[in-house]
Short mmCIF file of N, CA and C in Angstrom, two decimals:
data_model
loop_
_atom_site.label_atom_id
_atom_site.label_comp_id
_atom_site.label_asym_id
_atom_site.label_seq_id
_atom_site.Cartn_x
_atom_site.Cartn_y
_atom_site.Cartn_z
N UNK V 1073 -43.93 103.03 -67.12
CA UNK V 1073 -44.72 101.96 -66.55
C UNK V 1073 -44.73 100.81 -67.53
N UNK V 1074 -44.73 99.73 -66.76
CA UNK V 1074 -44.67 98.90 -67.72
C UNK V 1074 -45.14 97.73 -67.58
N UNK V 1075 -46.22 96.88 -67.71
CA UNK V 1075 -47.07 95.69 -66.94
C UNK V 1075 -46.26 94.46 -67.38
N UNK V 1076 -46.32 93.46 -66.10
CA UNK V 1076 -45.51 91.89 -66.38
C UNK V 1076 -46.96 90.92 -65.64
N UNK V 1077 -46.88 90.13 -66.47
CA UNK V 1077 -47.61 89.29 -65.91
C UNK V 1077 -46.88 88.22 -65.08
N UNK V 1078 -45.50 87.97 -65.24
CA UNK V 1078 -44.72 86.91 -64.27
C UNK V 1078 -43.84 87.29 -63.85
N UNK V 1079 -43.49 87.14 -62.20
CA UNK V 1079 -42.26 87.52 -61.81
C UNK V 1079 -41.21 87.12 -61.97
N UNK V 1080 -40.27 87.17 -62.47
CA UNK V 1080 -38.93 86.43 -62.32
C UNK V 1080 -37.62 87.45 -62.89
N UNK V 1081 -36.58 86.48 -62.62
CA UNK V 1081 -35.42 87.65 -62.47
C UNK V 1081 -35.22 88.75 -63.96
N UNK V 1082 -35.44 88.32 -64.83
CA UNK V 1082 -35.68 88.71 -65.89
C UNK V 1082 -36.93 89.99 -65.99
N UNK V 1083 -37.63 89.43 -65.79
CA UNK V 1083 -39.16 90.67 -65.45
C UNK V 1083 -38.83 91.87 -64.96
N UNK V 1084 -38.32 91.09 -63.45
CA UNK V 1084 -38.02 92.03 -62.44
C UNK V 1084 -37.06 93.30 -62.99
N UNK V 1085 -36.03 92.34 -63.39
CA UNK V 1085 -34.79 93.44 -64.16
C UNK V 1085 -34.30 94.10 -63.02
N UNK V 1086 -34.07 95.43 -63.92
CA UNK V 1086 -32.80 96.77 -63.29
C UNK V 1086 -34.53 97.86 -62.79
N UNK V 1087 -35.46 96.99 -63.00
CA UNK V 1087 -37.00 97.94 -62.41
C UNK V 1087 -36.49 98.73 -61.27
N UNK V 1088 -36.55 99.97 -61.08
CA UNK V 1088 -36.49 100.92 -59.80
C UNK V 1088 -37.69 100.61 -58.89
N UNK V 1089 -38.83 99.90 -59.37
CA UNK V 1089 -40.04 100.37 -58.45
C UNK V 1089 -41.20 99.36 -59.20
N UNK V 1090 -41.52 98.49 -58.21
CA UNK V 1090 -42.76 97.42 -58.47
C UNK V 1090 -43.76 97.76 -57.84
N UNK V 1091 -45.01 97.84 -58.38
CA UNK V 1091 -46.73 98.28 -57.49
C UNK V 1091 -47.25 96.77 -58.43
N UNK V 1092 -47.35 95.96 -56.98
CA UNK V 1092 -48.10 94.72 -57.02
C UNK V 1092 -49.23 95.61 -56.36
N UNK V 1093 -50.42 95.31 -56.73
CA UNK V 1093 -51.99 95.36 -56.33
C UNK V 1093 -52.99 94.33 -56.23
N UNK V 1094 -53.32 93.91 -55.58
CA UNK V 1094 -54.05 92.69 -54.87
C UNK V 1094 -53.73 91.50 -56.22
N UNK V 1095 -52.60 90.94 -56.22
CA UNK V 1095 -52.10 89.87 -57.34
C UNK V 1095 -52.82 88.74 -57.18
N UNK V 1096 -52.58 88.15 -58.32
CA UNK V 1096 -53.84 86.40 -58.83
C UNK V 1096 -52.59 85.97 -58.03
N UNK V 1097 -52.66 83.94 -57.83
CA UNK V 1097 -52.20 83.76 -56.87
C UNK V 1097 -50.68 83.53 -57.30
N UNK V 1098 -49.39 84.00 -56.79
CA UNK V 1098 -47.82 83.79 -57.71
C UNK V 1098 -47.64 82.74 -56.90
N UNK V 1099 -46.80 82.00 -58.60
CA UNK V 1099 -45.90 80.50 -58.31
C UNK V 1099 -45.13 80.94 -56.84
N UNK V 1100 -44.94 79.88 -56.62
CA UNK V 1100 -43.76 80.12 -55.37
C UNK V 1100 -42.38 80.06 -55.92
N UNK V 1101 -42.31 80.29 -57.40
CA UNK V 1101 -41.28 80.44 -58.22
C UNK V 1101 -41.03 82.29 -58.05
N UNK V 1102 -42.11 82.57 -58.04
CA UNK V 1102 -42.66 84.11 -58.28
C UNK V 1102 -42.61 84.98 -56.88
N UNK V 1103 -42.82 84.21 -55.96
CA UNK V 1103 -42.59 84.52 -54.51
C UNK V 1103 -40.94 84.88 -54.44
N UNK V 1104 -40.04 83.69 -54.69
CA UNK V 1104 -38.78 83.39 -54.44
C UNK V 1104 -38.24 84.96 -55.15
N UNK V 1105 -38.44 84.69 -56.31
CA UNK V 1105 -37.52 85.81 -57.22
C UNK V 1105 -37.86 87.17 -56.46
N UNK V 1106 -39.37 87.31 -56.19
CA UNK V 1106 -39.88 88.71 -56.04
C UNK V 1106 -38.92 89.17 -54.60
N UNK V 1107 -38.98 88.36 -53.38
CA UNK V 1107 -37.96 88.23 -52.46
C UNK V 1107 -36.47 88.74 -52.70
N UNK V 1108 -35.92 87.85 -53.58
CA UNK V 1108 -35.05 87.97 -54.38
C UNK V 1108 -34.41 89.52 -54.74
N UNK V 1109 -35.59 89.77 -55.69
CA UNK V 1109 -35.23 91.59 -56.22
C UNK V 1109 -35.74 92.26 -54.64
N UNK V 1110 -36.24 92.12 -54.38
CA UNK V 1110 -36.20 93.15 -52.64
C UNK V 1110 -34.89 93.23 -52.22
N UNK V 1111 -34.37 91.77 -51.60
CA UNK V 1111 -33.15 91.77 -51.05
C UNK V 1111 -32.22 92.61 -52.10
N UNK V 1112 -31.91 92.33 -52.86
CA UNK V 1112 -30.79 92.92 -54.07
C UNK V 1112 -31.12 94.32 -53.76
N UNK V 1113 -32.28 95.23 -53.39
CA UNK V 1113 -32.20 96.10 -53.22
C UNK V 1113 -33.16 96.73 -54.33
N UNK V 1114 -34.45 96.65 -54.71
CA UNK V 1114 -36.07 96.63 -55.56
C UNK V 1114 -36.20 97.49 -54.24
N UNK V 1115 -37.02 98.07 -54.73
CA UNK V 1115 -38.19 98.49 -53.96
C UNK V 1115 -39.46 98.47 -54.70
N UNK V 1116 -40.63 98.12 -53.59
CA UNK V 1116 -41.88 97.82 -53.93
C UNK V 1116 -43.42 98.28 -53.11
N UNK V 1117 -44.18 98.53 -53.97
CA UNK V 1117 -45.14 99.34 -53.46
C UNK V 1117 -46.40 97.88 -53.63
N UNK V 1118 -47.05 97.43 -52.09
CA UNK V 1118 -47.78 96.08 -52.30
C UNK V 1118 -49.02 96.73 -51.49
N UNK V 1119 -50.08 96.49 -52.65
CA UNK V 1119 -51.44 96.63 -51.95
C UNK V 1119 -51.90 95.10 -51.65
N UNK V 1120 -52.24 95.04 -50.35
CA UNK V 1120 -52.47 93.62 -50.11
C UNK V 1120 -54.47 93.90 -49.31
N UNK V 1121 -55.54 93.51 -49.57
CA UNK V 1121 -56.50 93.66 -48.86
C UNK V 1121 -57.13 92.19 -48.62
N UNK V 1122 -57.63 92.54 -46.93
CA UNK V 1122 -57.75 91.00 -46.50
C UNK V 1122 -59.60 90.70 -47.29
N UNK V 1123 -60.03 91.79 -47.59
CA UNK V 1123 -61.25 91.29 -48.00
C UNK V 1123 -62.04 92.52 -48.84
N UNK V 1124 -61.52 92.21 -50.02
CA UNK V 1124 -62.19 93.36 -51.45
C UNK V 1124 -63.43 93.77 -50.95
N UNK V 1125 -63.90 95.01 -50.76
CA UNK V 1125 -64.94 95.71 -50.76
C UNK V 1125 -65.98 96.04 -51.83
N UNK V 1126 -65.08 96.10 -53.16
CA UNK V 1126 -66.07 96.67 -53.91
C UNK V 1126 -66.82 95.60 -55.06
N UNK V 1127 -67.63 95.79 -55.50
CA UNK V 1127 -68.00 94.86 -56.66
C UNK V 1127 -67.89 95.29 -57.89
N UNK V 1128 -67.66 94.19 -58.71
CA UNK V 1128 -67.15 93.76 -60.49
C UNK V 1128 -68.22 93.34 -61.26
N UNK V 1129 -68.29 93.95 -62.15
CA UNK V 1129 -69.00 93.19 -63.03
C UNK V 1129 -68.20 92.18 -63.75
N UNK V 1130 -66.90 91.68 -64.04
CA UNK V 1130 -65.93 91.23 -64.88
C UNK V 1130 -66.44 89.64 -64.23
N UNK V 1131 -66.95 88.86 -64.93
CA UNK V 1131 -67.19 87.29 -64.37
C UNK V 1131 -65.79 86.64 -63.71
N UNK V 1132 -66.82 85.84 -62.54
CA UNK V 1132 -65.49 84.81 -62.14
C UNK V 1132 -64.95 84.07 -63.12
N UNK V 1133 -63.04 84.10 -62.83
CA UNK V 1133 -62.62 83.87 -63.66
C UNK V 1133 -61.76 84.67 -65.16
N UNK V 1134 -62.59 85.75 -64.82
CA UNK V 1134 -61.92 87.05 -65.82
C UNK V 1134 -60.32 87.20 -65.34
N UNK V 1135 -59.49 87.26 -65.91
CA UNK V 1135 -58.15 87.20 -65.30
C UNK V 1135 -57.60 89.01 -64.84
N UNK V 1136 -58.69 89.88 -65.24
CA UNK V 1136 -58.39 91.14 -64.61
C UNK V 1136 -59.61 91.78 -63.75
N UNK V 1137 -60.23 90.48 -62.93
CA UNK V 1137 -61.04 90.35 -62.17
C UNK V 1137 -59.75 89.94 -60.71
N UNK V 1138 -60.24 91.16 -59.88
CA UNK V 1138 -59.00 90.86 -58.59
C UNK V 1138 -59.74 90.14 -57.92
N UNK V 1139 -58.72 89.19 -57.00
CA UNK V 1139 -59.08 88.14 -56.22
C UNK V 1139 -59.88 88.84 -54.58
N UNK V 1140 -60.85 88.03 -54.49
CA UNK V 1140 -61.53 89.18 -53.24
C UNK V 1140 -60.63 88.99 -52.16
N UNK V 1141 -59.66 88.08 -51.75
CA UNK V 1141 -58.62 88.26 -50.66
C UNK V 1141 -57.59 88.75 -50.91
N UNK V 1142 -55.82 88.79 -50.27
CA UNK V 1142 -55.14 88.79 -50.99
C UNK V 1142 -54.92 87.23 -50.28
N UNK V 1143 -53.86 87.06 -51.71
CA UNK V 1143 -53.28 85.93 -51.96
C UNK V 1143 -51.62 85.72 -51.34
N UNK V 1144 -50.99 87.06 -50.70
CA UNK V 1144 -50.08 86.99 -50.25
C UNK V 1144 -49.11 86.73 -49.02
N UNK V 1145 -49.99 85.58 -48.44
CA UNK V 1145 -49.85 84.84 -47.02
C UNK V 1145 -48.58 84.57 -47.11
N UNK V 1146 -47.84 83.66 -48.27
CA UNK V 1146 -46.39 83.57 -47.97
C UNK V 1146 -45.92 84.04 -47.86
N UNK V 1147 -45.83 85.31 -48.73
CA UNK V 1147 -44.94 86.26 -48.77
C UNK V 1147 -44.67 86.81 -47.46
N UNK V 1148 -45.89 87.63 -47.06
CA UNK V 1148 -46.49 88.79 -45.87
C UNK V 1148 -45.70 87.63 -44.65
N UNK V 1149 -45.87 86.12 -44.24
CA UNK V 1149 -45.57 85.34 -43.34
C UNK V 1149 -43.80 85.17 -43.40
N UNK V 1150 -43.20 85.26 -44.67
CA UNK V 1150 -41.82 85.42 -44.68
C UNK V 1150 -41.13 86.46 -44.31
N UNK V 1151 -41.54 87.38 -44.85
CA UNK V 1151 -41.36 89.00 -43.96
C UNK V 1151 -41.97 89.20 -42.73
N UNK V 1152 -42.23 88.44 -41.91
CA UNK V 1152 -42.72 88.64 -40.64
C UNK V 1152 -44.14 89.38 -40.29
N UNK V 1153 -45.00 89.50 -41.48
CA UNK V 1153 -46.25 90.31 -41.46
C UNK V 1153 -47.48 89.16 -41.20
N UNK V 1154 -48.80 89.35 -40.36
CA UNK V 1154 -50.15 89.28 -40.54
C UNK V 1154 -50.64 90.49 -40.82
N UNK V 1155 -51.81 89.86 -42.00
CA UNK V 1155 -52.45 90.78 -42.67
C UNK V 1155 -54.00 90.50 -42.26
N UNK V 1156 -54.98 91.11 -41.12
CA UNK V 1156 -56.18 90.95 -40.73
C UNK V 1156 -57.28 91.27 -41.33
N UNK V 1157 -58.34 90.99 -41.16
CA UNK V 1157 -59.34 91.83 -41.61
C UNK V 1157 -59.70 93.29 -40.86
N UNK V 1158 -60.72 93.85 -41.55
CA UNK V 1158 -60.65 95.28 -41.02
C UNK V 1158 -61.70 95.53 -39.55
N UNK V 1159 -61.39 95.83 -38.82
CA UNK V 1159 -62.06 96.31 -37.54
C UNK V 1159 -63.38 96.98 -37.52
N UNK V 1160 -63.21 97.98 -38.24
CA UNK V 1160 -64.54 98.85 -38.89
C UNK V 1160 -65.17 98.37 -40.09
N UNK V 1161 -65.64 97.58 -40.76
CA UNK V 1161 -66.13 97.75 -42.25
C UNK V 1161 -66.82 98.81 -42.51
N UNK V 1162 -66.82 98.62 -43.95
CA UNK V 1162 -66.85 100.24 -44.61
C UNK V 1162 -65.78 101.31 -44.74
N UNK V 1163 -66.51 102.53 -45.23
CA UNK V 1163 -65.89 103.76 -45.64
C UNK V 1163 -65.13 103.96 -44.15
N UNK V 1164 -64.05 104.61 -44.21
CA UNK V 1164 -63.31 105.44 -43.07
C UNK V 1164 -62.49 106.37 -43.88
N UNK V 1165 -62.71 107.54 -42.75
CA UNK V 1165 -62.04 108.97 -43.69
C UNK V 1165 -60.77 109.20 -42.54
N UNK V 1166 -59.63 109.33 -42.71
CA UNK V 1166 -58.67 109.24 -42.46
C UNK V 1166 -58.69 111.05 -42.42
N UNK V 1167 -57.76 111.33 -41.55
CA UNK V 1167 -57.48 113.00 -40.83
C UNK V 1167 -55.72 113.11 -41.08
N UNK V 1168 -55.01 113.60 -41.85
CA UNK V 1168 -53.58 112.90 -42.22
C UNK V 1168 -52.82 114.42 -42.00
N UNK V 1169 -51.75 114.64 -41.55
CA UNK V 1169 -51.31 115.81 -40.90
C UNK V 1169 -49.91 116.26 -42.26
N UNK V 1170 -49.92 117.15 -43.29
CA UNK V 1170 -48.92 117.54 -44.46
C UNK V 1170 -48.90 118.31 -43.94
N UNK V 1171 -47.32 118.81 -43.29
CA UNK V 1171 -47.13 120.03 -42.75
C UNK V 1171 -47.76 120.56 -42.15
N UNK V 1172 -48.26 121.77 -42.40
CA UNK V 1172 -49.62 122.31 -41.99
C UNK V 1172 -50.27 122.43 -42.67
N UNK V 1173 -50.84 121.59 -43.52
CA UNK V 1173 -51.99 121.45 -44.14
C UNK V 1173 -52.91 119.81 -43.34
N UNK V 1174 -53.88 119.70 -43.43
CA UNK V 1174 -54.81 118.54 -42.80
C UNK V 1174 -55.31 118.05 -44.11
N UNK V 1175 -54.65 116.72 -44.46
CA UNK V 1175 -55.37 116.29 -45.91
C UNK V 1175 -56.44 114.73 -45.47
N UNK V 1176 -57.08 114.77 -46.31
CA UNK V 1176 -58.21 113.48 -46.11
C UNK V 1176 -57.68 112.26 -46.91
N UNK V 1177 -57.85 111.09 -46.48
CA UNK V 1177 -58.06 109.86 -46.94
C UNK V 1177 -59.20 108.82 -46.90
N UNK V 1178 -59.79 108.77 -47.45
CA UNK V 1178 -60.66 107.64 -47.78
C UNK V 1178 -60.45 106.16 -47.67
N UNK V 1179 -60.63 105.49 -47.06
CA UNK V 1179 -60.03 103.72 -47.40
C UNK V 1179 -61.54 103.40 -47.12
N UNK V 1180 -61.57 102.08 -47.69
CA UNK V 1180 -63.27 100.93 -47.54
C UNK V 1180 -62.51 99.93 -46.85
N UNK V 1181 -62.97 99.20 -46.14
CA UNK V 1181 -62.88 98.18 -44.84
C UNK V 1181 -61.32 97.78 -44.95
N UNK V 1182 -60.50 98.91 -44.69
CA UNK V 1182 -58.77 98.69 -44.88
C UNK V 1182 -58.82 97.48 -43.43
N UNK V 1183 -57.83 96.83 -44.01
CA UNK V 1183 -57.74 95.38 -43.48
C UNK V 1183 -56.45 95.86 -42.47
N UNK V 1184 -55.35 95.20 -41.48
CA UNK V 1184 -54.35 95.67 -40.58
C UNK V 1184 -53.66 94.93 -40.46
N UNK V 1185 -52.55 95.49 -40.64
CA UNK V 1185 -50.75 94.72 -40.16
C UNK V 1185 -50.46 94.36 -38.72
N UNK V 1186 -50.13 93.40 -38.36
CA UNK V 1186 -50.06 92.90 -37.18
C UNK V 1186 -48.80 92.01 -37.11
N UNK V 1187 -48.02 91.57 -36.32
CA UNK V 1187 -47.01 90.65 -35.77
C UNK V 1187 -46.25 90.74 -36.85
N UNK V 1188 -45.61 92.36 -36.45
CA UNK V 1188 -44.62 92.62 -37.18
C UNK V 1188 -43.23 92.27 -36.61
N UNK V 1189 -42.33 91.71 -37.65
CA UNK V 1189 -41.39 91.03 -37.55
C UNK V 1189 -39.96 92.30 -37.39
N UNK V 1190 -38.91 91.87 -36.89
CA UNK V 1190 -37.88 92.51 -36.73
C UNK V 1190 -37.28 93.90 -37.72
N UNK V 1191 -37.80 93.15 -39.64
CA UNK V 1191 -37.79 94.25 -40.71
C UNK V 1191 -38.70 94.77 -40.75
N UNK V 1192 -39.77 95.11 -40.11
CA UNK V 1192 -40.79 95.93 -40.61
C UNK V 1192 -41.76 96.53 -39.25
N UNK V 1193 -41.86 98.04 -39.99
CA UNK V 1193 -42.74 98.84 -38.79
C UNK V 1193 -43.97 99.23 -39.35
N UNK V 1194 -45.02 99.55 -38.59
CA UNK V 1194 -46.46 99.27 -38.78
C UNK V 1194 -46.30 101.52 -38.59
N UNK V 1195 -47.44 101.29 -39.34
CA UNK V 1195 -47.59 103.37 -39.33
C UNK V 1195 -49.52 103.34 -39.59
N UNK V 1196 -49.82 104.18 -39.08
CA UNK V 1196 -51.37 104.50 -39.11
C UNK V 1196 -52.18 103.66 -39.11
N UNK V 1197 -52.46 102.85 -37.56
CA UNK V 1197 -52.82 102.02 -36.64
C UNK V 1197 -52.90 100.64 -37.83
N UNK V 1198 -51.45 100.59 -38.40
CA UNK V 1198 -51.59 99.08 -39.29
C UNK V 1198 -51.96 99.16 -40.84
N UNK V 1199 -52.58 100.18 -41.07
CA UNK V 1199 -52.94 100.73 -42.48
C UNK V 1199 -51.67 100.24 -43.17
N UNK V 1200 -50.71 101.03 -43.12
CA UNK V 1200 -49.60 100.63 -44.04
C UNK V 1200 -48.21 99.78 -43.28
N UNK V 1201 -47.69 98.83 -43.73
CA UNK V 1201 -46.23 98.35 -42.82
C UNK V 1201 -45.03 98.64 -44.00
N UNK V 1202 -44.01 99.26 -43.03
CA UNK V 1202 -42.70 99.84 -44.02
C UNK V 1202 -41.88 98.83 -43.50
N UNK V 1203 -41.35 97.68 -44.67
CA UNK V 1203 -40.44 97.28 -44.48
C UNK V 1203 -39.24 97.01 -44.90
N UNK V 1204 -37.69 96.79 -44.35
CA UNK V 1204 -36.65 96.71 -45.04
C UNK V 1204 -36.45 95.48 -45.07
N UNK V 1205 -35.91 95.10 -46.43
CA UNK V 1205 -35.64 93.77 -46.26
C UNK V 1205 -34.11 93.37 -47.38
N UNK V 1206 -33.11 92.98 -46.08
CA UNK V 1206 -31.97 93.11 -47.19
C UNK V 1206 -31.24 94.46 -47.58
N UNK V 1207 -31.23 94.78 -48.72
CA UNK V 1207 -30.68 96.18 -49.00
C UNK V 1207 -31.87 97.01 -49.62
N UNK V 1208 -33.54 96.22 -50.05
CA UNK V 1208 -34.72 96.50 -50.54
C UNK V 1208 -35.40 97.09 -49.28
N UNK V 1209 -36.79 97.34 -50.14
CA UNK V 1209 -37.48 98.16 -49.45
C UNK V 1209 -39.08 97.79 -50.08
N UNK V 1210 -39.90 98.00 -48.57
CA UNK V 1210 -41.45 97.45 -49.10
C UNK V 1210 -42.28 97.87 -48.44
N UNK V 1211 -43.23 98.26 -49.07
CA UNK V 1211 -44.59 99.28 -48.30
C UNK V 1211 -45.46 98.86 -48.66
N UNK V 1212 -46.20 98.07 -47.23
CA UNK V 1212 -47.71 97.25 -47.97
C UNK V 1212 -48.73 98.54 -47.54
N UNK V 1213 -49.84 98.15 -48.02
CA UNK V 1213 -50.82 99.25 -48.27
C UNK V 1213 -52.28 98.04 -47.93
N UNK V 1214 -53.18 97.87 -46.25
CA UNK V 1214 -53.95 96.84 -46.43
C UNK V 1214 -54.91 97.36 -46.88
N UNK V 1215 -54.99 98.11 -47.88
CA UNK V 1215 -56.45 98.70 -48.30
C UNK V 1215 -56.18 98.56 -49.79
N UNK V 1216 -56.28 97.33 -50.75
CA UNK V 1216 -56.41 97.50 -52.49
C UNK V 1216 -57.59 98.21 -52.76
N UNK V 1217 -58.74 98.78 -51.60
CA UNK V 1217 -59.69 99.34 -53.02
C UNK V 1217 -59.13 100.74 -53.12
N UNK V 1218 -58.35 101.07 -52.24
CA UNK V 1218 -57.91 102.42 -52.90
C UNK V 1218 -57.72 102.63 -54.40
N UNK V 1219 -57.83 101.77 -55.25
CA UNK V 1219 -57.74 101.45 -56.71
C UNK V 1219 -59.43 101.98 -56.94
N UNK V 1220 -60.05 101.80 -55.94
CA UNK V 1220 -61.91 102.28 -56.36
C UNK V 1220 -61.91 103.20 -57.20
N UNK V 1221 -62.07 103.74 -58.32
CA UNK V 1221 -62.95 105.16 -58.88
C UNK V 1221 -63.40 105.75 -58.21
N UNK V 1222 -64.56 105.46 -56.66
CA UNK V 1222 -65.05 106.02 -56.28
C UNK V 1222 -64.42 106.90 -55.32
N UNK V 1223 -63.18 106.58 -55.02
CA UNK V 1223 -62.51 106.53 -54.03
C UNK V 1223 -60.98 108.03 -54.44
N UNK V 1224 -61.62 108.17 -55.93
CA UNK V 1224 -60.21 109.02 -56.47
C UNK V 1224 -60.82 110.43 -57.41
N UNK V 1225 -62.62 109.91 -57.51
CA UNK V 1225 -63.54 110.67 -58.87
C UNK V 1225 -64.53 111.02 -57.93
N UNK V 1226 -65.70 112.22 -58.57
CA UNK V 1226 -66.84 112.01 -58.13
C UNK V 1226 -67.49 112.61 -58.98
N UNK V 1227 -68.74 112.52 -59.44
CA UNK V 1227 -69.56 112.33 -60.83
C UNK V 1227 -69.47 113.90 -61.59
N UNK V 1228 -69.82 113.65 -62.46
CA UNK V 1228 -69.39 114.91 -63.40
C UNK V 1228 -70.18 114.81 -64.01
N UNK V 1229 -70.76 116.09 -64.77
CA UNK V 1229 -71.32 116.70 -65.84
C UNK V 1229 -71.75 115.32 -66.65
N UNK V 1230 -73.32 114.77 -67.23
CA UNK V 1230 -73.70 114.13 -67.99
C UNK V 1230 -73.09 112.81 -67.96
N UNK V 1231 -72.98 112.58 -66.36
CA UNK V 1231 -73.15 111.00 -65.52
C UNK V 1231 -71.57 110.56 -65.62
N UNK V 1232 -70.42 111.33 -66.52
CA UNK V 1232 -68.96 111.02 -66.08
C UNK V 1232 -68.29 110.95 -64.57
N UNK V 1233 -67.03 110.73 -64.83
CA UNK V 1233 -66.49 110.80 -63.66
C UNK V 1233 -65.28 112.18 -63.89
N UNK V 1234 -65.31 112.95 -62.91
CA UNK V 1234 -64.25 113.86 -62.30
C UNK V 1234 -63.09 113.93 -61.60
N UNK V 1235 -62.19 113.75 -61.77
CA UNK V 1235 -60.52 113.47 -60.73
C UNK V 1235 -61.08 114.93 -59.62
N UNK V 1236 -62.32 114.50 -58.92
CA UNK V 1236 -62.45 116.04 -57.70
C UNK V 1236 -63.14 115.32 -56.53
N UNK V 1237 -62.25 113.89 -55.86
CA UNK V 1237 -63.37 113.30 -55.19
C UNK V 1237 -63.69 114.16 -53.65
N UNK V 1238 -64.65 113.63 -52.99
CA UNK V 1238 -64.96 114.29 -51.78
C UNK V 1238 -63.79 114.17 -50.64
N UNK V 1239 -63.52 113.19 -50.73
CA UNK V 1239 -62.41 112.38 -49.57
C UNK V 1239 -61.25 113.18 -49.78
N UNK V 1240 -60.41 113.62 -51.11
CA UNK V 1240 -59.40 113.91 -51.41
C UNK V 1240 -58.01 113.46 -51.23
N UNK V 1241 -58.57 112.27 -51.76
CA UNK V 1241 -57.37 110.95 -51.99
C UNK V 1241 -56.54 111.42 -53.04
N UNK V 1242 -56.54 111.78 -54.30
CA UNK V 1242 -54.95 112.85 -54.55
C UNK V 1242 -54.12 113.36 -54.07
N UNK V 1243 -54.12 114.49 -53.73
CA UNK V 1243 -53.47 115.41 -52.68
C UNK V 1243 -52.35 114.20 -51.73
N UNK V 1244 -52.95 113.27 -51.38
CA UNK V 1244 -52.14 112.73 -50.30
C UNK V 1244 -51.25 112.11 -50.97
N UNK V 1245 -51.28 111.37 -52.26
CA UNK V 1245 -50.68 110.37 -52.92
C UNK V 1245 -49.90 111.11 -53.46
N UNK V 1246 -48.29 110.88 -53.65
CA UNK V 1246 -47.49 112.18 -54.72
C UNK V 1246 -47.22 111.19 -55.58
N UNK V 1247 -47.26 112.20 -56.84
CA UNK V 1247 -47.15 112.10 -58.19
C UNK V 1247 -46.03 111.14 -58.64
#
């Protein structure tokens, strides 16, 4: 793993695998390239949420303070995606079918993919859109608080946190 703060062809590199998560707002220098490494054949994992759920203590302005929208209208509009707000607000526990096993998901007011374009198909009523683009590949995710603590822990021994949450958002995510 390895964190970049700017996209460009250089950044991007010979990277096998980019996880953008609700990003501050990119140059349209940063748009172009990121495009760019998709087509060439990147693949990328994009949490995009139309409206942050959880609260920060980190002041406005903290630069690892996430933006409460996403910021990725151009992008999502070049690839043929709308990204909505969520239908339900709040918690929703997701019923997800592994083989034969029934695993749980948790999302907070997951936002939905809509007017999907020719590269890209919508899976679990909009939750996530898989798209190809070029010889790349891209899987938005409209739910960034899946990044919550609350959402992955649940309290432990002398007020910590535990990787044993109720929802059992592990299990679903592979390693």
């Amino acid at each position: 793993v390895r964190p970049i703060d700017y996209l460009d062809a250089s950044t991007l590199g010979r990277a096998p695998l980019l996880l953008l998560a609700q990003p501050r707002l990119l140059e349209p220098a940063e748009l172009v390239a990121l495009d760019d490494w998709v087509r060439a054949g990147g693949r990328a994992l994009i949490l995009a949420h139309p409206a942050l759920g959880w609260q920060t203590r980190l002041p406005l302005g903290d630069l690892r303070r996430p933006p409460p929208m996403s910021l990725l209208g151009p992008l999502l509009g070049h690839w043929g995606l709308r990204l909505d707000r969520a239908v339900v607000p709040g918690p929703r526990i997701r019923h997800l079918r592994d083989g034969g096993h029934v695993r749980r998901l948790t999302t907070f007011s997951e936002g939905r993919f809509a007017d999907l374009g020719p590269d890209c198909r919508a899976a679990m009523d909009g939750l996530l859109a898989a798209c190809s683009i070029g010889r790349g590949r891209a899987l938005w995710v409209a739910d960034a608080d899946l990044l919550r603590d609350e959402l992955w822990t649940a309290p432990g021994p002398g007020g910590g946190r535990r990787p044993a949450p109720p929802a059992g958002n592990p299990p679903v995510v592979p390693p």
